[in-house]
């Protein structure tokens, strides 16, 4: 069912056209659910062509969105790069609001839509532009690096953005360019602590948290090790430091996905949002996934139904004040212009060089 009363039939044509997608999602979607989802996927893919639209789908989207309608899928860095490159007239952000704002900032002439305006982020909500101005006044002469999980207004106060995929690289590069040994890294305290362990640059941090990743504990990892001694444990850098220390690898959602598809571990645990394992499993048939996870309630606001309605009605358009957008764009663009993170992904990330503390604001 979509758009109030419209339900599309599950015809033989729909079944045929969506068959390759079904193969990717059948482990997580029931045949009954598929009879409702497949026609909607076919309709969304038809509408995309008609409207000259692309869908940028984050790794935390549910599998029917990720494998069914996403034109580009990936982590925050990958989606920002795709937004900057896209020729489409319309971008539908299957992700959270800060990601849609980033797309708008990078593509001011395109229409950027988010299917549900309530798709927020606890990190983006943890800091305001006024906070950043106060921090800059307190630490004059130090560069401010801001995680992309922030509003456009916060990015506008920032010297350069980073994502979990490139945070160490950005911090080291900006310190080199400014000739300083201290950098302000906002707003994720855990990302900041995890970056501090991998660099000689001193980190000044804010006490923002991801409400999904902060819930994992070292005790969870110990229990998993006992229950599944042969499982490889991969964790997102937004997790507490003791979780990363107990894991085998830490990286962005794209880095975790690459790890699994390239190394093909027999058994794996992804310490992150629930849809991540569901999506990677579609591309890693030989790996068994142990699935402890936490749901991101913001990401889960995006559904096939509201993506369809977003495309059909051109809603909800994300707008950013042009003056704010120009300043924010400079910060995001400086990040995008850095060379892509070293390939293959850094599988040694957990083996940190330092056990240092950060200065908390
Ligand atoms: P990634 O950049 O690793 O995709 O992370 C985004 C995010 O919101 C993680 O919680
Ligand atoms: Fe924000 Fe955490 Fe949800 Fe990512 S998982 S969008 S950081 S609340």
Short mmCIF file of N, CA and C and ligand atoms in Angstrom, two decimals, residues 58-60 74-77 96 98-99 121 123 147-149 163-165 210 213 236-238 251-254 272 299, ligand 1:
data_model
loop_
_atom_site.label_atom_id
_atom_site.label_comp_id
_atom_site.label_asym_id
_atom_site.label_seq_id
_atom_site.Cartn_x
_atom_site.Cartn_y
_atom_site.Cartn_z
N UNK A 58 21.84 5.09 2.31
CA UNK A 58 22.87 4.78 3.29
C UNK A 58 22.85 3.29 3.65
N UNK A 59 24.00 2.82 4.11
CA UNK A 59 24.13 1.39 4.48
C UNK A 59 23.14 0.95 5.56
N UNK A 60 22.53 1.88 6.29
CA UNK A 60 21.58 1.50 7.35
C UNK A 60 20.14 1.43 6.86
N UNK A 74 26.12 3.39 0.25
CA UNK A 74 27.43 3.50 0.86
C UNK A 74 27.40 4.23 2.19
N UNK A 75 28.60 4.66 2.60
CA UNK A 75 28.73 5.39 3.87
C UNK A 75 28.54 6.89 3.61
N UNK A 76 28.66 7.69 4.67
CA UNK A 76 28.41 9.13 4.52
C UNK A 76 29.35 9.76 3.50
N UNK A 77 30.62 9.33 3.51
CA UNK A 77 31.59 9.91 2.59
C UNK A 77 31.23 9.56 1.15
N UNK A 96 19.46 10.10 6.70
CA UNK A 96 18.94 11.05 7.69
C UNK A 96 19.16 12.50 7.22
N UNK A 98 20.83 15.20 8.10
CA UNK A 98 22.11 15.87 7.84
C UNK A 98 22.69 15.43 6.50
N UNK A 99 22.40 14.19 6.09
CA UNK A 99 22.92 13.70 4.81
C UNK A 99 22.23 14.44 3.66
N UNK A 121 19.33 12.80 13.95
CA UNK A 121 20.54 12.09 14.37
C UNK A 121 20.95 12.68 15.72
N UNK A 123 23.79 12.79 17.10
CA UNK A 123 25.04 13.56 17.02
C UNK A 123 24.77 14.95 16.45
N UNK A 147 32.57 16.44 12.15
CA UNK A 147 32.01 15.22 11.59
C UNK A 147 30.83 15.60 10.70
N UNK A 148 30.63 14.89 9.58
CA UNK A 148 29.50 15.24 8.70
C UNK A 148 28.16 15.07 9.40
N UNK A 149 28.12 14.31 10.48
CA UNK A 149 26.86 14.14 11.22
C UNK A 149 26.54 15.41 12.01
N UNK A 163 34.49 12.27 7.91
CA UNK A 163 33.56 11.17 8.22
C UNK A 163 34.37 10.15 9.01
N UNK A 164 33.70 9.08 9.41
CA UNK A 164 34.44 8.05 10.16
C UNK A 164 35.47 7.38 9.26
N UNK A 165 35.28 7.49 7.92
CA UNK A 165 36.20 6.84 6.99
C UNK A 165 37.52 7.60 6.85
N UNK A 210 26.50 9.04 19.54
CA UNK A 210 25.52 8.36 18.71
C UNK A 210 24.72 7.46 19.63
N UNK A 213 25.36 3.58 18.75
CA UNK A 213 26.66 2.94 19.01
C UNK A 213 27.12 3.07 20.46
N UNK A 236 32.00 -0.07 14.57
CA UNK A 236 32.00 1.29 14.00
C UNK A 236 32.75 2.23 14.96
N UNK A 237 33.51 3.22 14.43
CA UNK A 237 34.29 4.12 15.31
C UNK A 237 33.44 5.02 16.21
N UNK A 238 32.12 5.02 16.06
CA UNK A 238 31.26 5.77 17.00
C UNK A 238 31.03 4.99 18.29
N UNK A 251 35.94 0.48 11.50
CA UNK A 251 35.89 1.26 10.27
C UNK A 251 34.49 1.75 10.00
N UNK A 252 34.41 2.64 9.02
CA UNK A 252 33.11 3.19 8.63
C UNK A 252 32.23 2.06 8.11
N UNK A 253 30.96 2.35 7.84
CA UNK A 253 30.08 1.30 7.35
C UNK A 253 30.60 0.74 6.03
N UNK A 254 31.16 1.59 5.16
CA UNK A 254 31.69 1.09 3.89
C UNK A 254 32.93 0.22 4.14
N UNK A 272 27.15 -2.57 15.04
CA UNK A 272 26.62 -1.34 14.45
C UNK A 272 25.11 -1.47 14.30
N UNK A 299 17.01 6.42 11.08
CA UNK A 299 17.17 5.78 9.77
C UNK A 299 15.91 4.98 9.43
P1 LIG B 1 29.24 6.06 8.12
O1 LIG B 1 29.86 7.28 7.58
O2 LIG B 1 30.23 5.05 8.59
O3 LIG B 1 28.28 5.48 7.13
O4 LIG B 1 28.42 6.45 9.42
C1 LIG B 1 27.29 7.25 9.38
C2 LIG B 1 26.46 7.05 10.57
O5 LIG B 1 25.47 7.71 10.77
C3 LIG B 1 26.89 6.02 11.49
O6 LIG B 1 26.11 5.99 12.59
#
